[in-house]
PDB file of N, CA and C in Angstrom:
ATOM      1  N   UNK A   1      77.048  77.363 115.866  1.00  0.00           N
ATOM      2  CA  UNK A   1      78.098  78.335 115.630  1.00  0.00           C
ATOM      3  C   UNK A   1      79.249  78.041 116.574  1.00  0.00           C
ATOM      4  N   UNK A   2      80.671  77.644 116.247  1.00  0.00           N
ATOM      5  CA  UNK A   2      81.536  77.259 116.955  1.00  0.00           C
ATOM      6  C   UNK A   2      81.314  75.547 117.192  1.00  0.00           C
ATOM      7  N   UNK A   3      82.314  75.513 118.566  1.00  0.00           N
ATOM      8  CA  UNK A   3      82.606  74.171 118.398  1.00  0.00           C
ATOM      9  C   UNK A   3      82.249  74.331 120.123  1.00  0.00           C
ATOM     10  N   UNK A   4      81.194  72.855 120.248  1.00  0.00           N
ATOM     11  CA  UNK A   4      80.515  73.394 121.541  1.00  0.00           C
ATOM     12  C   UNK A   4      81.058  71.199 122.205  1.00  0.00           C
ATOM     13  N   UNK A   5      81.543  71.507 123.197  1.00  0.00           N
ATOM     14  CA  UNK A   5      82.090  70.557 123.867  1.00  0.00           C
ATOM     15  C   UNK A   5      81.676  70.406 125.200  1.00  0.00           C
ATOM     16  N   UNK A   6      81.257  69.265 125.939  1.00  0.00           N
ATOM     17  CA  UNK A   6      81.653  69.014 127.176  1.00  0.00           C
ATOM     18  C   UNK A   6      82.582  68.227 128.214  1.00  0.00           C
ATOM     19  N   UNK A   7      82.848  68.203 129.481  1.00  0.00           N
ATOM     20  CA  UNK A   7      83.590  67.178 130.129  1.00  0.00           C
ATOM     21  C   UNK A   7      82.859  67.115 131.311  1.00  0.00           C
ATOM     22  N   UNK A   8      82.293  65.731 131.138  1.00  0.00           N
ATOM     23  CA  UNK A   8      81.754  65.213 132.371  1.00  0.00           C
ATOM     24  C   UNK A   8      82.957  64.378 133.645  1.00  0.00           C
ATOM     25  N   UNK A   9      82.794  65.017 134.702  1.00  0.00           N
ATOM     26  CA  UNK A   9      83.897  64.400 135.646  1.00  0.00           C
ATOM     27  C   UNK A   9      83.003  63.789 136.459  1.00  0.00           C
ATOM     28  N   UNK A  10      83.897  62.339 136.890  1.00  0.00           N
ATOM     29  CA  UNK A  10      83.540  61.338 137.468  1.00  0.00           C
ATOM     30  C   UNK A  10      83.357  62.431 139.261  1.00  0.00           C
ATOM     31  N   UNK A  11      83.969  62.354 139.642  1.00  0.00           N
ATOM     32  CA  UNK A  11      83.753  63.400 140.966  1.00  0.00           C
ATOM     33  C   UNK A  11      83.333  64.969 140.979  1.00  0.00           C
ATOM     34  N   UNK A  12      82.761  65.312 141.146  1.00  0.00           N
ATOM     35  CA  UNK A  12      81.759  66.496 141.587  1.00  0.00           C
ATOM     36  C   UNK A  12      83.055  67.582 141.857  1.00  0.00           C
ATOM     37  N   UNK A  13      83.928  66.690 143.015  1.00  0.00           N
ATOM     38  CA  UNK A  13      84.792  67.980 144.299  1.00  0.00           C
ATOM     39  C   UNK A  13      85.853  68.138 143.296  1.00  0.00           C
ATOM     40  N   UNK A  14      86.056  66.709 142.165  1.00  0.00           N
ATOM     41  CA  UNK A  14      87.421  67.515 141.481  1.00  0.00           C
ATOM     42  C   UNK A  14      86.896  68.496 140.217  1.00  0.00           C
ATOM     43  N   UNK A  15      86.276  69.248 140.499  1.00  0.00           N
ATOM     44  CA  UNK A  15      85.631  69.977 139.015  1.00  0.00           C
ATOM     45  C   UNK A  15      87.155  71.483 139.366  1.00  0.00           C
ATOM     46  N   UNK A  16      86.461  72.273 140.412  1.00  0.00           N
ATOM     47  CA  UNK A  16      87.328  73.695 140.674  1.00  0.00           C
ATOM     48  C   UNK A  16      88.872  72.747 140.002  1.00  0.00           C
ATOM     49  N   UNK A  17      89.378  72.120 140.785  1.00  0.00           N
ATOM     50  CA  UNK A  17      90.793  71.589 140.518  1.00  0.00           C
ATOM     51  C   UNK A  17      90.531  70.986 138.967  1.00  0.00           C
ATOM     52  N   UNK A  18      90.164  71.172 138.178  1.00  0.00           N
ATOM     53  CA  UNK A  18      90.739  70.458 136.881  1.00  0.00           C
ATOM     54  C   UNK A  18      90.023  71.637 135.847  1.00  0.00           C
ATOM     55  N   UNK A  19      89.139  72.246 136.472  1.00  0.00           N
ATOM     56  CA  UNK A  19      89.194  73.988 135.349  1.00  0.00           C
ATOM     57  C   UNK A  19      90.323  74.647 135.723  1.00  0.00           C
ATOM     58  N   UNK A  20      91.430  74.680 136.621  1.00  0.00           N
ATOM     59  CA  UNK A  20      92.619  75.401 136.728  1.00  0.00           C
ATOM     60  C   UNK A  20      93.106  74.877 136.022  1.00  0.00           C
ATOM     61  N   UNK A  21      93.451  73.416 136.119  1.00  0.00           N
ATOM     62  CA  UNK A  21      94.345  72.397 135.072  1.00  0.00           C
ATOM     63  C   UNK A  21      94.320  73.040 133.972  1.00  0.00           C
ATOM     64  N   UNK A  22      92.906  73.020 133.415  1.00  0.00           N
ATOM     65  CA  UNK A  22      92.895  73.470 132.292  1.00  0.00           C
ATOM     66  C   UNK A  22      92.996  74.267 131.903  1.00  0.00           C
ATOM     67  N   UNK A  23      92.842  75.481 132.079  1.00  0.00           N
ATOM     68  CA  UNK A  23      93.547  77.133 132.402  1.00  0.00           C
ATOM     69  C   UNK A  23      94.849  77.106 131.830  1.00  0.00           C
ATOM     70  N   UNK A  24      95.762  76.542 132.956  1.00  0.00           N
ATOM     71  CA  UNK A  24      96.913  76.251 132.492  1.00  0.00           C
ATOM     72  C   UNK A  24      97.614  75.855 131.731  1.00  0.00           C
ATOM     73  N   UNK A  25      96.928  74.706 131.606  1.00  0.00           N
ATOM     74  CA  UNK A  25      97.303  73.721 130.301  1.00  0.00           C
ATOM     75  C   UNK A  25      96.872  74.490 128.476  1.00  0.00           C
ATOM     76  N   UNK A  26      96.362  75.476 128.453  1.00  0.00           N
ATOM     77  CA  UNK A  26      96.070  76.129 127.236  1.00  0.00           C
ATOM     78  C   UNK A  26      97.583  76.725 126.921  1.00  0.00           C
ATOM     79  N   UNK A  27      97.769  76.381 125.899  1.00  0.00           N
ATOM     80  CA  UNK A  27      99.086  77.002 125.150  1.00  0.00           C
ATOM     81  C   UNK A  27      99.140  78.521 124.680  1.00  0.00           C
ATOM     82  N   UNK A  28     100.254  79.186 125.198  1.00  0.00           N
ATOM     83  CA  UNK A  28     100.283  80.607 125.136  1.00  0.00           C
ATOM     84  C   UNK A  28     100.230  81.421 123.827  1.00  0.00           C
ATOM     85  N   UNK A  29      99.111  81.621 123.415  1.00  0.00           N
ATOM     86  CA  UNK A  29      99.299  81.905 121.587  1.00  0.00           C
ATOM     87  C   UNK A  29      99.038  83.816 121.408  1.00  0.00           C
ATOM     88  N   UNK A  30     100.276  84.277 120.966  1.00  0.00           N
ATOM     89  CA  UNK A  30     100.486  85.973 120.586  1.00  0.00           C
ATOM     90  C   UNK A  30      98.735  85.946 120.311  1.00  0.00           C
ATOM     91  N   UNK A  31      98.245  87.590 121.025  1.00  0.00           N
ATOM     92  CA  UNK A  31      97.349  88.277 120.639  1.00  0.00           C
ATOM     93  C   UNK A  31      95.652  87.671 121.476  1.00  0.00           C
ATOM     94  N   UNK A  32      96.210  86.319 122.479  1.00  0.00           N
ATOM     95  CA  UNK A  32      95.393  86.078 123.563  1.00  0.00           C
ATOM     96  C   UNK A  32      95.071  86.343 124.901  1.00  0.00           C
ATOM     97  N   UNK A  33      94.367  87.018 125.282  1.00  0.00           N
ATOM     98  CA  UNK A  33      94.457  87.144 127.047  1.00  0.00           C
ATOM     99  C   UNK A  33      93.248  86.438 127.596  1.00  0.00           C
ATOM    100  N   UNK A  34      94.068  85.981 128.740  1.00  0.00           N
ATOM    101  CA  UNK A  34      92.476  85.133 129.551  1.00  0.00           C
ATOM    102  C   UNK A  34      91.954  86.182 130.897  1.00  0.00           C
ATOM    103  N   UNK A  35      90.720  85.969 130.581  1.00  0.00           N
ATOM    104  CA  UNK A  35      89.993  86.312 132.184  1.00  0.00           C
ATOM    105  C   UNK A  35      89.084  85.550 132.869  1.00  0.00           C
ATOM    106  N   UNK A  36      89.825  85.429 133.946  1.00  0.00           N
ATOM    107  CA  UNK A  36      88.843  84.678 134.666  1.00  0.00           C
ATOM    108  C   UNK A  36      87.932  85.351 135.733  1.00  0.00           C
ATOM    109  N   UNK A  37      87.318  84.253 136.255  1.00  0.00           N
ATOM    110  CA  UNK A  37      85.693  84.709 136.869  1.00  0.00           C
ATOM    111  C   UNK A  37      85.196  83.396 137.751  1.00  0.00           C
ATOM    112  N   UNK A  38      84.327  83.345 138.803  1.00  0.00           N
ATOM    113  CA  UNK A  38      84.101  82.516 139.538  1.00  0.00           C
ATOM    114  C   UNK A  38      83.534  81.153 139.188  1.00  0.00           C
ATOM    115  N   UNK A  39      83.315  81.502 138.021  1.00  0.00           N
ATOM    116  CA  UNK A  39      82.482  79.847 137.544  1.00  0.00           C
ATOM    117  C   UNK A  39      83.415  79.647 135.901  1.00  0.00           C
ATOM    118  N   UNK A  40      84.510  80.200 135.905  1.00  0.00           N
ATOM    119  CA  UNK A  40      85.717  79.452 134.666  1.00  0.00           C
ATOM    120  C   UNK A  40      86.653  80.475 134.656  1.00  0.00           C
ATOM    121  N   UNK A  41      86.134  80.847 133.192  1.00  0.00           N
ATOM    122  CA  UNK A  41      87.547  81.487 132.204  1.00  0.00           C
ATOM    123  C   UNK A  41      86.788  81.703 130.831  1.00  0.00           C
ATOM    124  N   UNK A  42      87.543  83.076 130.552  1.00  0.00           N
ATOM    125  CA  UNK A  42      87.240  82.962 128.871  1.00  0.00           C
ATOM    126  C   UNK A  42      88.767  83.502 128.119  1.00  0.00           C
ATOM    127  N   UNK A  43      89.181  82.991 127.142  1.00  0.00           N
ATOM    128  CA  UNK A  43      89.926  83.451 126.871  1.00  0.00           C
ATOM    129  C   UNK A  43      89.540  84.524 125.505  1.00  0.00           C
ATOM    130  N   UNK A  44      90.263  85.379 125.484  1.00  0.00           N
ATOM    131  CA  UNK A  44      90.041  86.751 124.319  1.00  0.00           C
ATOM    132  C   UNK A  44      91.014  87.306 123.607  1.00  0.00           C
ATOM    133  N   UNK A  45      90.544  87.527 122.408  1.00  0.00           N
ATOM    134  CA  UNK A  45      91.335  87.907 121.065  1.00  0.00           C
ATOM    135  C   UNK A  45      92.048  89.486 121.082  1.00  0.00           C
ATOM    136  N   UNK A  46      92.610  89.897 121.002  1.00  0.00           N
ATOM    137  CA  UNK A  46      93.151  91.279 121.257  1.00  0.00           C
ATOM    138  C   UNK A  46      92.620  91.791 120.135  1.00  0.00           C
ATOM    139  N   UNK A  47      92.389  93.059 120.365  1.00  0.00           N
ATOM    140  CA  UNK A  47      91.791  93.766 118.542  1.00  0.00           C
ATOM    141  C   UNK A  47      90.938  93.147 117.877  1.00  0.00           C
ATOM    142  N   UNK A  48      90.167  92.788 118.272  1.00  0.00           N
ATOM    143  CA  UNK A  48      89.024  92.035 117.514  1.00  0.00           C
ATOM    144  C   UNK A  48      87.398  92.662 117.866  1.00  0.00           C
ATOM    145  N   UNK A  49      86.584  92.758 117.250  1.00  0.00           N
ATOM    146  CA  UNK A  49      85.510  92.697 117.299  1.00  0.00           C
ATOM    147  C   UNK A  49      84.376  91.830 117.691  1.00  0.00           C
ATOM    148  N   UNK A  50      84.781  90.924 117.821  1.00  0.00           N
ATOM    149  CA  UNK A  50      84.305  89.659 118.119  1.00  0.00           C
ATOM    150  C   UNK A  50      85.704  88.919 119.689  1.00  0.00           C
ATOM    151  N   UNK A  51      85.718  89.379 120.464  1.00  0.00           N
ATOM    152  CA  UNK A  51      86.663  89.264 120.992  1.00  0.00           C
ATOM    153  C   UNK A  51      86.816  87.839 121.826  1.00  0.00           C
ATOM    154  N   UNK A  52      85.866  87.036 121.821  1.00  0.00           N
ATOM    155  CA  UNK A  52      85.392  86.069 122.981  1.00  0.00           C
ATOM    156  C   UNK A  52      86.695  84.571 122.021  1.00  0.00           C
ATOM    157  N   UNK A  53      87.270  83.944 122.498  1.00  0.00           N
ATOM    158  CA  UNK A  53      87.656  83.379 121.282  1.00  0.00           C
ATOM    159  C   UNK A  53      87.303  81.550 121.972  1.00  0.00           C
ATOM    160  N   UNK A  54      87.382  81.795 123.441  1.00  0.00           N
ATOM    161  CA  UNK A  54      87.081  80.173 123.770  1.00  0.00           C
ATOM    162  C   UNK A  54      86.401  80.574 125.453  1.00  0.00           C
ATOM    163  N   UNK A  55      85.455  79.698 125.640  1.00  0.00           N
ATOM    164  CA  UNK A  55      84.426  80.222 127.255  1.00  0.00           C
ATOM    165  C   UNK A  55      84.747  78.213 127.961  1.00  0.00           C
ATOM    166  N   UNK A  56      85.051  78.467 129.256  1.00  0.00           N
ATOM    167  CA  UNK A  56      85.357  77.089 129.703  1.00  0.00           C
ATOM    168  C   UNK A  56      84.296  77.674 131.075  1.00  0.00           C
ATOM    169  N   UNK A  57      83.374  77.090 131.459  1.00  0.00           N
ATOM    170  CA  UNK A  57      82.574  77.648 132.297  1.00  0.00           C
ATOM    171  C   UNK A  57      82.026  75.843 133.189  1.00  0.00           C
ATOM    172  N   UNK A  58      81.608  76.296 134.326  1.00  0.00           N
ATOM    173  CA  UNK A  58      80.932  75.299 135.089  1.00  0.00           C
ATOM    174  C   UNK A  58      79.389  75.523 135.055  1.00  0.00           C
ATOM    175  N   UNK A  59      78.816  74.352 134.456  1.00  0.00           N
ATOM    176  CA  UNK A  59      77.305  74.236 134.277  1.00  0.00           C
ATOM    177  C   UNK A  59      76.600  73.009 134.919  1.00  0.00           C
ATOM    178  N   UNK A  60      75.389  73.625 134.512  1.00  0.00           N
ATOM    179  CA  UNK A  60      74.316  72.260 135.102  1.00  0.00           C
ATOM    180  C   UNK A  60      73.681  71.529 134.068  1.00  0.00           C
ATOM    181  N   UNK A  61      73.851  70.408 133.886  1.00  0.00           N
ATOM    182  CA  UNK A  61      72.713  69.674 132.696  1.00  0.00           C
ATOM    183  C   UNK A  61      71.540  69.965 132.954  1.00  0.00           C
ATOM    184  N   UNK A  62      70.586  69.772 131.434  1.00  0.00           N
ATOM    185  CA  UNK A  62      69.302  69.795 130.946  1.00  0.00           C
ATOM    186  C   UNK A  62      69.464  69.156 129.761  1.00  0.00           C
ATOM    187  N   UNK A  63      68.933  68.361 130.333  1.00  0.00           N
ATOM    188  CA  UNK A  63      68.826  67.263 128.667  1.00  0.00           C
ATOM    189  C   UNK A  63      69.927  66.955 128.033  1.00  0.00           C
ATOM    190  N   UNK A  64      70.574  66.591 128.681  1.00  0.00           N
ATOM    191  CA  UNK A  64      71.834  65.964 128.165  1.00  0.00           C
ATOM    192  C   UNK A  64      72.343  64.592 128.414  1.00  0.00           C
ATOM    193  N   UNK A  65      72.180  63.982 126.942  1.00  0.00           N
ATOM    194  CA  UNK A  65      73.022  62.249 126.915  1.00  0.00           C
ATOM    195  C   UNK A  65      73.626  62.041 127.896  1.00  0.00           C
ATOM    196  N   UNK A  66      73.491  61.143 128.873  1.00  0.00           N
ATOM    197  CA  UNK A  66      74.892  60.285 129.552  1.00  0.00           C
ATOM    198  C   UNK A  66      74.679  61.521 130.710  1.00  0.00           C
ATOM    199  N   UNK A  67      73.751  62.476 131.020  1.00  0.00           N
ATOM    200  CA  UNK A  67      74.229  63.438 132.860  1.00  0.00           C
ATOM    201  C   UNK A  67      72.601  63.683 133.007  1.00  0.00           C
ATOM    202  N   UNK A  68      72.818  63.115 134.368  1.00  0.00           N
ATOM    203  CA  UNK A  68      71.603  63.574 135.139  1.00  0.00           C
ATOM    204  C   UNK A  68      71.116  65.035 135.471  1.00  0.00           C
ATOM    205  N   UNK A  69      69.842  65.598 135.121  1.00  0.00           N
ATOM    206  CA  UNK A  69      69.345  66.819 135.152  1.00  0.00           C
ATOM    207  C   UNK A  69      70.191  68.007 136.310  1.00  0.00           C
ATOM    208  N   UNK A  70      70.822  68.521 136.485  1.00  0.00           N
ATOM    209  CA  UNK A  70      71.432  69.401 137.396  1.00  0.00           C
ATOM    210  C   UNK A  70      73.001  68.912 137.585  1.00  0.00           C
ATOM    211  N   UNK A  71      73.537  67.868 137.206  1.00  0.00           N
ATOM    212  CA  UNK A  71      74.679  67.227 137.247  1.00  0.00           C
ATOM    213  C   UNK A  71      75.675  68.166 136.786  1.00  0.00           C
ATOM    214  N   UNK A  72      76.714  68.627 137.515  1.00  0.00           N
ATOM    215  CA  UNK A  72      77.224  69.949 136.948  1.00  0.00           C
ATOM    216  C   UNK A  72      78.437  69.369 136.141  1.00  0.00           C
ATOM    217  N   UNK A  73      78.907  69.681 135.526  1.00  0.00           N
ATOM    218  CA  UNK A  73      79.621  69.687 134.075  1.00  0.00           C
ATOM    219  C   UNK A  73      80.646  70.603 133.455  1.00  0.00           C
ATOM    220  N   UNK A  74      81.729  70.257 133.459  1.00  0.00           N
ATOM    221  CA  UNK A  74      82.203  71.433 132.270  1.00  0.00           C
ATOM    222  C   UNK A  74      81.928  71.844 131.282  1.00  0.00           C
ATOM    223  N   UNK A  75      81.702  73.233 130.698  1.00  0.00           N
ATOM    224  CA  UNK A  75      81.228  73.835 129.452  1.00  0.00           C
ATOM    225  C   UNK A  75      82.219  74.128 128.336  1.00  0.00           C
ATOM    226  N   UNK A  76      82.636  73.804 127.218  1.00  0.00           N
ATOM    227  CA  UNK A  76      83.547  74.218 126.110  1.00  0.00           C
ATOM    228  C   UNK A  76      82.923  74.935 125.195  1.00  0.00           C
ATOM    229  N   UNK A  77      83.135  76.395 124.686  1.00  0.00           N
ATOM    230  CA  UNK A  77      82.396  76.774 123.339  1.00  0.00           C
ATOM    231  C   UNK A  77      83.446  77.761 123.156  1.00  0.00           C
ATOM    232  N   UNK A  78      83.783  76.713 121.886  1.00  0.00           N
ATOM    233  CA  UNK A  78      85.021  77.235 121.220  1.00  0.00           C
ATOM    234  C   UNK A  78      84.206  78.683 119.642  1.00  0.00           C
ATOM    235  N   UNK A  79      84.738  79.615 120.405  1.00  0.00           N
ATOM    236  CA  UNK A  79      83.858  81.080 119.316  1.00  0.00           C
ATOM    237  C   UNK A  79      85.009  80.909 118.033  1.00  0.00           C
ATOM    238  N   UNK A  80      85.915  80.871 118.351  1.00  0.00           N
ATOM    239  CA  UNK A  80      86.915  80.263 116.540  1.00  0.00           C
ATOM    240  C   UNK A  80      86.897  79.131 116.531  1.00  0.00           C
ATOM    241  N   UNK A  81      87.490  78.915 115.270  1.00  0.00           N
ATOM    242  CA  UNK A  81      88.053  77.726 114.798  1.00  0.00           C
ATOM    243  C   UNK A  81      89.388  77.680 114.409  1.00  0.00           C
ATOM    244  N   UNK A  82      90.164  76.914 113.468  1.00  0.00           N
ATOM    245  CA  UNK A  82      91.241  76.678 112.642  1.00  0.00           C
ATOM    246  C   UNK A  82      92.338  76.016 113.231  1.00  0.00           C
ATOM    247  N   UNK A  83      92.984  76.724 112.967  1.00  0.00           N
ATOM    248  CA  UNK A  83      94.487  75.908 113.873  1.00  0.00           C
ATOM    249  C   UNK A  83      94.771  76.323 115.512  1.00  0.00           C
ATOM    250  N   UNK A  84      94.312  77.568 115.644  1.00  0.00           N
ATOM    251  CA  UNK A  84      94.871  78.052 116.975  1.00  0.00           C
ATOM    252  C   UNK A  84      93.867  77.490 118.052  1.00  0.00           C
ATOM    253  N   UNK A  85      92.436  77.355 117.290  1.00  0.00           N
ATOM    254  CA  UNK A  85      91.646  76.495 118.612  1.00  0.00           C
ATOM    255  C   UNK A  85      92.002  74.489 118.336  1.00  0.00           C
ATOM    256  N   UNK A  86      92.455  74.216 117.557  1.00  0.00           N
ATOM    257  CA  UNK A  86      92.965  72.777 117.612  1.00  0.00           C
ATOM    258  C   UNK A  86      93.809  72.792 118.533  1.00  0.00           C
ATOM    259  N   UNK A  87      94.812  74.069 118.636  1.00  0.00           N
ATOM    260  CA  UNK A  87      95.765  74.002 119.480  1.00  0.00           C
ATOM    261  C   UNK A  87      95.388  74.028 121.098  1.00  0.00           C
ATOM    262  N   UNK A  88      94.292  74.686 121.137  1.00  0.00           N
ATOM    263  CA  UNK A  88      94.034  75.099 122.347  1.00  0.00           C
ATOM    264  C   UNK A  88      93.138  73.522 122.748  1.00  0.00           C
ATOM    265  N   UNK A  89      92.660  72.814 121.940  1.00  0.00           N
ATOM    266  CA  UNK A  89      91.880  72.014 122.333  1.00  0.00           C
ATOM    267  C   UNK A  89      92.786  70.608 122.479  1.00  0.00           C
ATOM    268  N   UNK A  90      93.857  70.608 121.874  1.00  0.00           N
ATOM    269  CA  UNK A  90      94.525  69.719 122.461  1.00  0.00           C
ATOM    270  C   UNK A  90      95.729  69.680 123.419  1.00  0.00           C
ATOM    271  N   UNK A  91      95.796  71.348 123.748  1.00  0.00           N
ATOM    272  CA  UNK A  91      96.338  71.857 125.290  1.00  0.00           C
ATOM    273  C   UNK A  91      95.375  70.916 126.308  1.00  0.00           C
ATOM    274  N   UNK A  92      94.192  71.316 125.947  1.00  0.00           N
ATOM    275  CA  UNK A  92      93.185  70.976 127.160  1.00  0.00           C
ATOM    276  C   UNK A  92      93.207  68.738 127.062  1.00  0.00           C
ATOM    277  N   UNK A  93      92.810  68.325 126.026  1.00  0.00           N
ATOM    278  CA  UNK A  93      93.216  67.036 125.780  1.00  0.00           C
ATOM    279  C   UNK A  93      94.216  66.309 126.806  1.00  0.00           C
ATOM    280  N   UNK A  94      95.239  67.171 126.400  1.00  0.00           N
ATOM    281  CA  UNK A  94      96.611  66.322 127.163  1.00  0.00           C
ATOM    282  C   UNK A  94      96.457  66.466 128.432  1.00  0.00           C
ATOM    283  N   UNK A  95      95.755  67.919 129.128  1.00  0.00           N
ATOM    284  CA  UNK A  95      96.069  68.063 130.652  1.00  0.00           C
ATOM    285  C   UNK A  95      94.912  67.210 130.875  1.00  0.00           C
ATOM    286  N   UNK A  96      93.865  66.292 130.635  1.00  0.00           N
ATOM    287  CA  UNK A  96      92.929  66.059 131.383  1.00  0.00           C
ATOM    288  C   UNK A  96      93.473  64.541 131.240  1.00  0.00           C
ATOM    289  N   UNK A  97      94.356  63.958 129.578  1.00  0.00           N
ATOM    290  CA  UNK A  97      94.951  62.599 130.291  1.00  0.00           C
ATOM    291  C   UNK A  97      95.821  62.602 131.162  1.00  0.00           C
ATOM    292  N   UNK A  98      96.641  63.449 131.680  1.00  0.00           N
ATOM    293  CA  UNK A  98      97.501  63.674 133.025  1.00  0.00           C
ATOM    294  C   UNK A  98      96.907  63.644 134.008  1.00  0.00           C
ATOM    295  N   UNK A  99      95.773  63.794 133.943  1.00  0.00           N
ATOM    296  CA  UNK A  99      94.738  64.416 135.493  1.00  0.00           C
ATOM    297  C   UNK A  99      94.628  62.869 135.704  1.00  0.00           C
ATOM    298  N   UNK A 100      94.561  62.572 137.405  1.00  0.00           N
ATOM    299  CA  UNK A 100      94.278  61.445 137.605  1.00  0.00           C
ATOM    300  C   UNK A 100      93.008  61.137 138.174  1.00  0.00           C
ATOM    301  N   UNK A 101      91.931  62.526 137.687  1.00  0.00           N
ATOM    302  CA  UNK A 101      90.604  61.878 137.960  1.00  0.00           C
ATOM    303  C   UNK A 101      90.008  61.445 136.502  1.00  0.00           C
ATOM    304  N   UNK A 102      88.864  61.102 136.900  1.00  0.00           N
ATOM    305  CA  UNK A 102      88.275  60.522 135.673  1.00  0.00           C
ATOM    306  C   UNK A 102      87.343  61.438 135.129  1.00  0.00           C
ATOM    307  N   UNK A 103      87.889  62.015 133.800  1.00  0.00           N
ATOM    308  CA  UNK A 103      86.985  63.044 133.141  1.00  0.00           C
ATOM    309  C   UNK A 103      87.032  62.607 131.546  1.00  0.00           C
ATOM    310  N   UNK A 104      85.613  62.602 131.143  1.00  0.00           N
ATOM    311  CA  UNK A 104      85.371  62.372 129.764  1.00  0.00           C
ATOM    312  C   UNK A 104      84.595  63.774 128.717  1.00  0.00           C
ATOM    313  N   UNK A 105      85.646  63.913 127.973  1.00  0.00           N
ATOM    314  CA  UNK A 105      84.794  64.922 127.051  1.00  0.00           C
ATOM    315  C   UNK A 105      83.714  63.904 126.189  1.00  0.00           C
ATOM    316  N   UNK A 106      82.854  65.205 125.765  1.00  0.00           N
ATOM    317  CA  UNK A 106      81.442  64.612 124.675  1.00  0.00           C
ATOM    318  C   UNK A 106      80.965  65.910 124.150  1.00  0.00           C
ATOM    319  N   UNK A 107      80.746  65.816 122.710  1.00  0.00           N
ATOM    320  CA  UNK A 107      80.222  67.044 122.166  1.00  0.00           C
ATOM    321  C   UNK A 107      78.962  67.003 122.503  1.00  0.00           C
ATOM    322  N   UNK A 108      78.373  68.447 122.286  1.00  0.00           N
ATOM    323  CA  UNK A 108      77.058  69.263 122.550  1.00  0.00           C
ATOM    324  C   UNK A 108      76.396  69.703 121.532  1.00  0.00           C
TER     325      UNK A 108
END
């Protein structure tokens, strides 16, 4: 359900510094508010019932291709779809080829 993504970063210490990046780097779309929290961000739908619309969180692997068991990780789980999370997902895209550490997304 949704669109479930990760980004594995080459350095551990640049994780805090490139979930702000990415924070930022999400494009400002009418009827969104973000909240954040000590381990990400979620951003949320105004008037909705379902309000959660994208969760960017810091995790630990388990069984996951290509990361060692506890290897912490960025989390993507995109709760929409359509155009406004393409948008948001290639907000996040562009700020991480700007970033000059080395971070690779991989779906989940």
């Amino acid at each position: 359900m949704g669109w479930e993504y990760g980004i594995k970063v080459a350095d551990v210490k640049d994780i805090k510094a490139l979930m702000e990046r990415l924070a930022e780097a999400l494009p400002r779309i009418e009827g969104y508010r973000m909240q954040r929290d000590e381990d990400g961000f979620v951003l949320l739908q105004n008037n909705s019932d379902w309000p959660e619309a994208l969760q960017i969180s810091v995790e630990e692997a388990r069984n996951i291709e290509g990361l060692e068991d506890d290897e912490p990780y960025i989390y993507c789980l995109f709760h929409i779809g359509g155009g406004d999370a393409m948008r948001l997902r290639e907000g996040m895209c562009r700020a991480l080829e700007e970033e000059k550490c080395t971070a690779d997304w991989f779906e989940l």
